[in-house]
PDB file of C-alpha atoms in Angstrom:
ATOM      1  CA  MET A 237     119.613  90.343  25.736  1.00  0.00           C
ATOM      2  CA  SER A 238     117.366  87.610  26.564  1.00  0.00           C
ATOM      3  CA  THR A 239     113.781  87.337  25.604  1.00  0.00           C
ATOM      4  CA  ARG A 240     112.401  87.403  28.894  1.00  0.00           C
ATOM      5  CA  SER A 241     114.434  90.727  29.299  1.00  0.00           C
ATOM      6  CA  ARG A 242     113.123  92.485  26.400  1.00  0.00           C
ATOM      7  CA  SER A 243     109.466  91.584  27.602  1.00  0.00           C
ATOM      8  CA  GLY A 244     110.302  92.602  31.234  1.00  0.00           C
ATOM      9  CA  GLY A 245     110.745  96.212  29.264  1.00  0.00           C
ATOM     10  CA  GLY A 246     114.697  97.235  28.693  1.00  0.00           C
ATOM     11  CA  GLY A 247     116.708  94.248  30.554  1.00  0.00           C
ATOM     12  CA  GLY A 248     118.354  94.967  33.822  1.00  0.00           C
ATOM     13  CA  PHE A 249     117.193  96.424  37.152  1.00  0.00           C
ATOM     14  CA  VAL A 250     114.897  98.984  35.217  1.00  0.00           C
ATOM     15  CA  GLY A 251     113.606  96.256  33.279  1.00  0.00           C
ATOM     16  CA  ALA A 252     113.124  93.806  35.956  1.00  0.00           C
ATOM     17  CA  VAL A 253     111.313  96.279  38.278  1.00  0.00           C
ATOM     18  CA  LYS A 254     108.715  97.521  35.091  1.00  0.00           C
ATOM     19  CA  ALA A 255     108.286  93.756  34.905  1.00  0.00           C
ATOM     20  CA  ASP A 256     107.388  93.231  38.418  1.00  0.00           C
ATOM     21  CA  VAL A 257     105.505  96.643  38.805  1.00  0.00           C
ATOM     22  CA  ARG A 258     103.398  95.310  36.006  1.00  0.00           C
ATOM     23  CA  ARG A 259     102.753  92.013  36.493  1.00  0.00           C
ATOM     24  CA  LEU A 260     101.319  93.171  40.475  1.00  0.00           C
ATOM     25  CA  HIS A 261      99.612  95.764  38.703  1.00  0.00           C
ATOM     26  CA  GLY A 262      97.378  93.405  36.547  1.00  0.00           C
ATOM     27  CA  ALA A 263      97.083  90.636  39.609  1.00  0.00           C
ATOM     28  CA  TRP A 264      95.230  93.457  41.024  1.00  0.00           C
ATOM     29  CA  MET A 265      93.402  94.782  38.023  1.00  0.00           C
ATOM     30  CA  GLU A 266      91.840  91.008  37.683  1.00  0.00           C
ATOM     31  CA  LEU A 267      90.401  91.141  41.060  1.00  0.00           C
ATOM     32  CA  VAL A 268      88.251  93.128  39.927  1.00  0.00           C
ATOM     33  CA  PHE A 269      87.997  93.011  35.751  1.00  0.00           C
ATOM     34  CA  ARG A 270      88.599  90.252  33.709  1.00  0.00           C
ATOM     35  CA  ARG A 271      91.609  89.607  31.529  1.00  0.00           C
ATOM     36  CA  GLN A 272      94.031  92.239  32.488  1.00  0.00           C
ATOM     37  CA  ARG A 273      97.405  90.683  32.987  1.00  0.00           C
ATOM     38  CA  GLY A 274      97.823  89.290  28.992  1.00  0.00           C
ATOM     39  CA  ARG A 275      98.497  85.639  29.694  1.00  0.00           C
ATOM     40  CA  GLY A 276      96.563  83.461  28.569  1.00  0.00           C
ATOM     41  CA  HIS A 277      94.161  86.305  26.981  1.00  0.00           C
ATOM     42  CA  SER A 278      96.439  86.141  23.447  1.00  0.00           C
ATOM     43  CA  VAL A 279      93.164  85.448  20.962  1.00  0.00           C
ATOM     44  CA  MET A 280      90.907  87.648  23.027  1.00  0.00           C
ATOM     45  CA  GLY A 281      92.825  90.110  24.201  1.00  0.00           C
ATOM     46  CA  LYS A 282      93.355  92.762  27.288  1.00  0.00           C
ATOM     47  CA  TRP A 283      89.815  93.699  28.275  1.00  0.00           C
ATOM     48  CA  LYS A 284      89.045  97.514  28.577  1.00  0.00           C
ATOM     49  CA  PRO A 285      86.089  99.612  29.747  1.00  0.00           C
ATOM     50  CA  GLU A 286      83.528 100.929  27.490  1.00  0.00           C
ATOM     51  CA  THR A 287      80.940 102.363  29.094  1.00  0.00           C
ATOM     52  CA  LEU A 288      81.011 105.786  31.100  1.00  0.00           C
ATOM     53  CA  PRO A 289      80.682 103.795  34.370  1.00  0.00           C
ATOM     54  CA  GLN A 290      83.023 101.065  33.602  1.00  0.00           C
ATOM     55  CA  LYS A 291      85.317 103.696  32.938  1.00  0.00           C
ATOM     56  CA  VAL A 292      85.513 105.092  36.001  1.00  0.00           C
ATOM     57  CA  ALA A 293      85.449 101.985  38.097  1.00  0.00           C
ATOM     58  CA  TYR A 294      88.260 101.004  36.247  1.00  0.00           C
ATOM     59  CA  HIS A 295      90.574 104.310  36.646  1.00  0.00           C
ATOM     60  CA  ALA A 296      89.873 104.680  40.469  1.00  0.00           C
ATOM     61  CA  TRP A 297      90.626 100.902  40.752  1.00  0.00           C
ATOM     62  CA  SER A 298      93.458 101.037  39.088  1.00  0.00           C
ATOM     63  CA  ALA A 299      94.569 104.565  40.892  1.00  0.00           C
ATOM     64  CA  LEU A 300      93.847 102.297  44.310  1.00  0.00           C
ATOM     65  CA  GLY A 301      96.339  99.931  42.891  1.00  0.00           C
ATOM     66  CA  VAL A 302      99.424 102.225  42.093  1.00  0.00           C
ATOM     67  CA  LEU A 303      98.913 103.803  45.455  1.00  0.00           C
ATOM     68  CA  GLY A 304      99.125 100.273  47.229  1.00  0.00           C
ATOM     69  CA  LEU A 305     102.475  99.467  44.771  1.00  0.00           C
ATOM     70  CA  LEU A 306     104.123 101.998  46.689  1.00  0.00           C
ATOM     71  CA  VAL A 307     103.821  99.737  49.982  1.00  0.00           C
ATOM     72  CA  LEU A 308     103.919  96.848  47.929  1.00  0.00           C
ATOM     73  CA  TYR A 309     106.736  96.594  46.028  1.00  0.00           C
ATOM     74  CA  PRO A 310     109.405  98.071  48.692  1.00  0.00           C
ATOM     75  CA  LEU A 311     108.186  94.414  50.548  1.00  0.00           C
ATOM     76  CA  THR A 312     108.607  92.794  47.594  1.00  0.00           C
ATOM     77  CA  VAL A 313     111.839  94.181  47.090  1.00  0.00           C
ATOM     78  CA  LEU A 314     112.570  93.230  50.817  1.00  0.00           C
ATOM     79  CA  GLY A 315     110.900  89.805  50.193  1.00  0.00           C
ATOM     80  CA  LEU A 316     113.437  88.700  47.287  1.00  0.00           C
ATOM     81  CA  ALA A 317     116.279  89.955  49.390  1.00  0.00           C
ATOM     82  CA  THR A 318     115.037  87.791  52.006  1.00  0.00           C
ATOM     83  CA  ARG A 319     114.570  84.866  49.823  1.00  0.00           C
ATOM     84  CA  PHE A 320     118.009  84.934  48.475  1.00  0.00           C
ATOM     85  CA  TYR A 321     119.734  84.729  51.969  1.00  0.00           C
ATOM     86  CA  ALA A 322     117.805  81.908  53.131  1.00  0.00           C
ATOM     87  CA  ALA A 323     117.884  80.066  50.086  1.00  0.00           C
ATOM     88  CA  LYS A 324     121.411  79.804  50.641  1.00  0.00           C
ATOM     89  CA  LEU A 325     120.933  78.718  54.134  1.00  0.00           C
ATOM     90  CA  ASP A 326     118.208  76.002  53.128  1.00  0.00           C
ATOM     91  CA  SER A 327     121.086  75.384  50.305  1.00  0.00           C
ATOM     92  CA  THR A 328     123.512  74.490  53.005  1.00  0.00           C
ATOM     93  CA  GLN A 329     121.032  73.020  55.373  1.00  0.00           C
ATOM     94  CA  THR A 330     119.530  70.177  52.191  1.00  0.00           C
ATOM     95  CA  ARG A 331     123.522  69.312  52.114  1.00  0.00           C
ATOM     96  CA  LEU A 332     123.855  68.636  55.563  1.00  0.00           C
ATOM     97  CA  GLY A 333     120.563  67.545  56.775  1.00  0.00           C
ATOM     98  CA  ILE A 334     118.257  68.488  60.155  1.00  0.00           C
ATOM     99  CA  ILE A 335     120.963  66.239  62.040  1.00  0.00           C
ATOM    100  CA  GLY A 336     123.869  67.948  60.087  1.00  0.00           C
ATOM    101  CA  VAL A 337     122.675  71.624  60.767  1.00  0.00           C
ATOM    102  CA  THR A 338     121.840  70.840  64.504  1.00  0.00           C
ATOM    103  CA  ALA A 339     125.234  69.129  65.089  1.00  0.00           C
ATOM    104  CA  ILE A 340     126.924  72.440  63.655  1.00  0.00           C
ATOM    105  CA  ALA A 341     124.739  74.732  65.606  1.00  0.00           C
ATOM    106  CA  LEU A 342     125.613  72.330  68.601  1.00  0.00           C
ATOM    107  CA  LEU A 343     129.633  71.866  68.087  1.00  0.00           C
ATOM    108  CA  GLY A 344     129.925  75.821  67.434  1.00  0.00           C
ATOM    109  CA  TRP A 345     128.249  76.417  71.069  1.00  0.00           C
ATOM    110  CA  GLY A 346     129.651  73.905  72.326  1.00  0.00           C
ATOM    111  CA  LEU A 347     133.224  75.016  71.290  1.00  0.00           C
ATOM    112  CA  LEU A 348     132.445  78.653  72.630  1.00  0.00           C
ATOM    113  CA  THR A 349     131.332  77.359  76.110  1.00  0.00           C
ATOM    114  CA  LEU A 350     134.119  75.028  76.380  1.00  0.00           C
ATOM    115  CA  ALA A 351     136.465  77.880  75.287  1.00  0.00           C
ATOM    116  CA  TRP A 352     135.283  80.533  78.069  1.00  0.00           C
ATOM    117  CA  GLY A 353     135.153  77.347  80.485  1.00  0.00           C
ATOM    118  CA  ALA A 354     138.474  76.702  79.587  1.00  0.00           C
ATOM    119  CA  MET A 355     139.646  80.996  80.082  1.00  0.00           C
ATOM    120  CA  SER A 356     137.579  81.110  83.290  1.00  0.00           C
ATOM    121  CA  TYR A 357     140.463  78.657  85.071  1.00  0.00           C
ATOM    122  CA  MET A 358     143.315  80.926  83.647  1.00  0.00           C
ATOM    123  CA  GLU A 359     144.883  83.285  85.882  1.00  0.00           C
ATOM    124  CA  GLN A 360     145.784  85.405  83.378  1.00  0.00           C
ATOM    125  CA  VAL A 361     142.083  86.105  81.872  1.00  0.00           C
ATOM    126  CA  ASP A 362     139.410  86.655  84.713  1.00  0.00           C
ATOM    127  CA  ILE A 363     136.181  85.509  83.516  1.00  0.00           C
ATOM    128  CA  PRO A 364     133.632  84.907  86.409  1.00  0.00           C
ATOM    129  CA  LEU A 365     131.580  81.009  86.403  1.00  0.00           C
ATOM    130  CA  ASP A 366     128.206  83.217  85.665  1.00  0.00           C
ATOM    131  CA  ALA A 367     129.534  84.458  81.928  1.00  0.00           C
ATOM    132  CA  VAL A 368     130.464  80.759  81.331  1.00  0.00           C
ATOM    133  CA  LEU A 369     126.777  79.668  82.213  1.00  0.00           C
ATOM    134  CA  ALA A 370     125.503  82.355  80.370  1.00  0.00           C
ATOM    135  CA  VAL A 371     127.145  80.921  77.113  1.00  0.00           C
ATOM    136  CA  ALA A 372     125.997  77.640  78.047  1.00  0.00           C
ATOM    137  CA  ALA A 373     122.488  78.093  78.312  1.00  0.00           C
ATOM    138  CA  ALA A 374     122.558  80.737  75.179  1.00  0.00           C
ATOM    139  CA  SER A 375     124.215  77.702  72.766  1.00  0.00           C
ATOM    140  CA  GLY A 376     121.320  75.383  74.736  1.00  0.00           C
ATOM    141  CA  VAL A 377     118.546  77.624  73.306  1.00  0.00           C
ATOM    142  CA  ALA A 378     120.290  78.318  69.721  1.00  0.00           C
ATOM    143  CA  THR A 379     120.597  74.969  69.179  1.00  0.00           C
ATOM    144  CA  VAL A 380     117.072  74.169  69.949  1.00  0.00           C
ATOM    145  CA  SER A 381     115.633  77.099  68.116  1.00  0.00           C
ATOM    146  CA  THR A 382     117.872  76.058  64.712  1.00  0.00           C
ATOM    147  CA  ALA A 383     116.934  72.325  64.958  1.00  0.00           C
ATOM    148  CA  LEU A 384     113.224  73.603  65.379  1.00  0.00           C
ATOM    149  CA  ALA A 385     113.887  76.057  62.194  1.00  0.00           C
ATOM    150  CA  ALA A 386     115.894  73.574  60.099  1.00  0.00           C
ATOM    151  CA  THR A 387     112.949  70.498  61.512  1.00  0.00           C
ATOM    152  CA  CYS A 388     110.038  73.054  60.103  1.00  0.00           C
ATOM    153  CA  SER A 389     111.467  74.381  56.867  1.00  0.00           C
ATOM    154  CA  LYS A 390     112.509  70.352  55.602  1.00  0.00           C
ATOM    155  CA  LEU A 391     109.330  68.434  56.677  1.00  0.00           C
ATOM    156  CA  GLY A 392     106.623  71.629  56.351  1.00  0.00           C
ATOM    157  CA  GLY A 393     105.405  73.184  53.551  1.00  0.00           C
ATOM    158  CA  ARG A 394     104.773  77.164  52.329  1.00  0.00           C
ATOM    159  CA  GLY A 395     102.570  77.436  55.596  1.00  0.00           C
ATOM    160  CA  THR A 396     104.859  75.693  58.041  1.00  0.00           C
ATOM    161  CA  THR A 397     107.555  77.546  56.772  1.00  0.00           C
ATOM    162  CA  VAL A 398     106.071  80.605  56.871  1.00  0.00           C
ATOM    163  CA  GLY A 399     103.903  79.710  60.335  1.00  0.00           C
ATOM    164  CA  LEU A 400     107.073  78.027  62.517  1.00  0.00           C
ATOM    165  CA  ALA A 401     110.360  78.274  60.318  1.00  0.00           C
ATOM    166  CA  TYR A 402     111.443  81.471  59.543  1.00  0.00           C
ATOM    167  CA  PRO A 403     109.666  82.539  63.511  1.00  0.00           C
ATOM    168  CA  PHE A 404     112.333  79.857  65.176  1.00  0.00           C
ATOM    169  CA  ALA A 405     114.971  81.241  63.150  1.00  0.00           C
ATOM    170  CA  MET A 406     114.373  84.838  64.747  1.00  0.00           C
ATOM    171  CA  THR A 407     114.055  83.078  67.846  1.00  0.00           C
ATOM    172  CA  ALA A 408     117.886  81.386  67.468  1.00  0.00           C
ATOM    173  CA  LEU A 409     119.036  84.786  66.407  1.00  0.00           C
ATOM    174  CA  PHE A 410     117.232  86.865  69.172  1.00  0.00           C
ATOM    175  CA  LEU A 411     117.107  84.751  72.620  1.00  0.00           C
ATOM    176  CA  PRO A 412     120.471  83.627  72.885  1.00  0.00           C
ATOM    177  CA  PRO A 413     121.958  87.020  74.194  1.00  0.00           C
ATOM    178  CA  VAL A 414     118.475  87.829  76.381  1.00  0.00           C
ATOM    179  CA  VAL A 415     119.368  84.129  78.092  1.00  0.00           C
ATOM    180  CA  ALA A 416     123.051  84.873  78.546  1.00  0.00           C
ATOM    181  CA  ALA A 417     122.442  88.034  80.109  1.00  0.00           C
ATOM    182  CA  LEU A 418     119.477  87.055  82.402  1.00  0.00           C
ATOM    183  CA  VAL A 419     122.213  84.633  84.223  1.00  0.00           C
ATOM    184  CA  THR A 420     125.158  87.324  83.763  1.00  0.00           C
ATOM    185  CA  PRO A 421     124.607  90.637  85.561  1.00  0.00           C
ATOM    186  CA  SER A 422     127.743  92.122  83.817  1.00  0.00           C
ATOM    187  CA  LEU A 423     125.643  91.862  80.278  1.00  0.00           C
ATOM    188  CA  HIS A 424     122.746  93.577  81.812  1.00  0.00           C
ATOM    189  CA  PRO A 425     123.136  97.294  80.327  1.00  0.00           C
ATOM    190  CA  TYR A 426     123.667  95.798  76.890  1.00  0.00           C
ATOM    191  CA  VAL A 427     120.641  93.799  76.280  1.00  0.00           C
ATOM    192  CA  LEU A 428     118.206  93.966  79.017  1.00  0.00           C
ATOM    193  CA  ASP A 429     118.405  97.956  79.204  1.00  0.00           C
ATOM    194  CA  PRO A 430     118.071  98.119  75.629  1.00  0.00           C
ATOM    195  CA  SER A 431     115.404  95.682  75.342  1.00  0.00           C
ATOM    196  CA  TYR A 432     113.319  97.530  78.469  1.00  0.00           C
ATOM    197  CA  GLY A 433     114.110 100.817  76.413  1.00  0.00           C
ATOM    198  CA  PHE A 434     112.844  99.465  73.319  1.00  0.00           C
ATOM    199  CA  ALA A 435     109.235  97.295  75.144  1.00  0.00           C
ATOM    200  CA  VAL A 436     108.633 101.321  76.863  1.00  0.00           C
ATOM    201  CA  TRP A 437     108.589 102.538  73.137  1.00  0.00           C
ATOM    202  CA  ALA A 438     106.891  99.336  71.730  1.00  0.00           C
ATOM    203  CA  LEU A 439     103.863 100.266  74.456  1.00  0.00           C
ATOM    204  CA  ASP A 440     103.799 104.186  73.597  1.00  0.00           C
ATOM    205  CA  ASN A 441     103.714 104.311  69.954  1.00  0.00           C
ATOM    206  CA  VAL A 442     102.742 101.161  68.869  1.00  0.00           C
ATOM    207  CA  LEU A 443     100.959  98.739  71.112  1.00  0.00           C
ATOM    208  CA  PHE A 444      98.604 101.874  72.157  1.00  0.00           C
ATOM    209  CA  VAL A 445      95.707 100.844  70.303  1.00  0.00           C
ATOM    210  CA  GLY A 446      92.832  99.324  71.713  1.00  0.00           C
ATOM    211  CA  GLY A 447      94.108  99.862  75.130  1.00  0.00           C
ATOM    212  CA  LEU A 448      96.754  96.855  74.689  1.00  0.00           C
ATOM    213  CA  SER A 449      99.347  99.012  76.508  1.00  0.00           C
ATOM    214  CA  GLU A 450      97.492  99.392  79.469  1.00  0.00           C
ATOM    215  CA  TYR A 451      96.654  95.959  79.534  1.00  0.00           C
ATOM    216  CA  LEU A 452     100.494  94.560  79.280  1.00  0.00           C
ATOM    217  CA  ARG A 453     101.772  97.572  81.885  1.00  0.00           C
ATOM    218  CA  GLU A 454      98.410  96.592  84.765  1.00  0.00           C
ATOM    219  CA  ASN A 455      99.143  92.661  84.248  1.00  0.00           C
ATOM    220  CA  PHE A 456     102.769  92.066  83.420  1.00  0.00           C
ATOM    221  CA  THR A 457     105.815  93.273  84.772  1.00  0.00           C
ATOM    222  CA  LEU A 458     109.252  93.313  82.636  1.00  0.00           C
ATOM    223  CA  GLU A 459     111.670  91.686  84.744  1.00  0.00           C
ATOM    224  CA  GLY A 460     113.638  88.181  84.782  1.00  0.00           C
ATOM    225  CA  ALA A 461     112.305  85.719  82.307  1.00  0.00           C
ATOM    226  CA  ALA A 462     110.224  88.141  80.742  1.00  0.00           C
ATOM    227  CA  TYR A 463     113.143  89.196  78.653  1.00  0.00           C
ATOM    228  CA  ALA A 464     112.906  86.362  77.288  1.00  0.00           C
ATOM    229  CA  GLY A 465     109.219  85.823  76.546  1.00  0.00           C
ATOM    230  CA  MET A 466     109.256  89.512  74.916  1.00  0.00           C
ATOM    231  CA  TRP A 467     111.849  88.525  72.655  1.00  0.00           C
ATOM    232  CA  VAL A 468     110.096  84.940  71.827  1.00  0.00           C
ATOM    233  CA  GLY A 469     106.958  87.141  71.308  1.00  0.00           C
ATOM    234  CA  ILE A 470     108.678  89.852  68.539  1.00  0.00           C
ATOM    235  CA  SER A 471     110.251  87.231  66.811  1.00  0.00           C
ATOM    236  CA  PHE A 472     107.660  85.251  66.135  1.00  0.00           C
ATOM    237  CA  PRO A 473     105.723  88.164  64.303  1.00  0.00           C
ATOM    238  CA  LEU A 474     109.235  89.131  62.669  1.00  0.00           C
ATOM    239  CA  GLY A 475     109.525  85.840  61.315  1.00  0.00           C
ATOM    240  CA  TRP A 476     105.890  85.889  59.840  1.00  0.00           C
ATOM    241  CA  PHE A 477     106.336  89.383  58.601  1.00  0.00           C
ATOM    242  CA  LEU A 478     109.616  88.128  56.825  1.00  0.00           C
ATOM    243  CA  GLY A 479     107.850  84.832  55.828  1.00  0.00           C
ATOM    244  CA  GLY A 480     104.778  87.121  54.165  1.00  0.00           C
ATOM    245  CA  VAL A 481     107.218  89.106  52.138  1.00  0.00           C
ATOM    246  CA  VAL A 482     109.238  86.163  50.666  1.00  0.00           C
ATOM    247  CA  THR A 483     105.766  84.530  49.561  1.00  0.00           C
ATOM    248  CA  LEU A 484     104.730  88.241  48.135  1.00  0.00           C
ATOM    249  CA  ALA A 485     108.212  87.755  45.966  1.00  0.00           C
ATOM    250  CA  ASN A 486     107.525  84.657  45.270  1.00  0.00           C
ATOM    251  CA  LEU A 487     104.183  86.001  43.749  1.00  0.00           C
ATOM    252  CA  VAL A 488     105.627  88.495  42.005  1.00  0.00           C
ATOM    253  CA  ARG A 489     109.063  86.857  40.591  1.00  0.00           C
ATOM    254  CA  PRO A 490     108.602  82.908  40.817  1.00  0.00           C
ATOM    255  CA  SER A 491     112.145  81.060  41.810  1.00  0.00           C
ATOM    256  CA  GLU A 492     113.393  79.381  38.840  1.00  0.00           C
TER     257      GLU A 492
END
């Protein structure tokens, strides 16, 4: 067992959780009370409240931090998982470079488009031309979004990565099927109809605050390109959220 595992409180998964929770709670306490995490205070020691008002404030702030951990720590775990898979993708991007990543995306989607185009001319396979155009449109969207995500991740710092790279990566995931469905009526029941149902649910249960749902219903109609706009609008907040939880994970458990 490593020294780090012992200091973390038992090693393994339980020890890692204890270390993370202790670090988060200590950081929370240090927002108001000095010398709480123990690092850098080996001579002076951890500060403890002495007077009754100090004890009341100290324990009230500590209890509030515990409640906050019930929300923050699951987000930290999500951030650690997201960081793990993002690191795998980033490693691949580092080896291939921006041009290489874009070329692979273009090659993969291009081959898919050519395959669908070739099958549409085969007598044994009945694939309409609009389906081929759908794949081609989705290919272009996916390739551009992948290139933008790779460029922002490679050239920018943490702010650019969280603000742009993660959202463009989500766009590369969400937008191609929507673009394909917009030019292929046969895909509507599988892509656009669920999108419409999700939009209704979001307006009724999430965006009702401040009359936002009423404003959207009165000023916008969900049809045509509005579906693509909706998923772009979802991609960016979701990308910011995932980037935020990765940042939280980096604060709790920095990458080695």
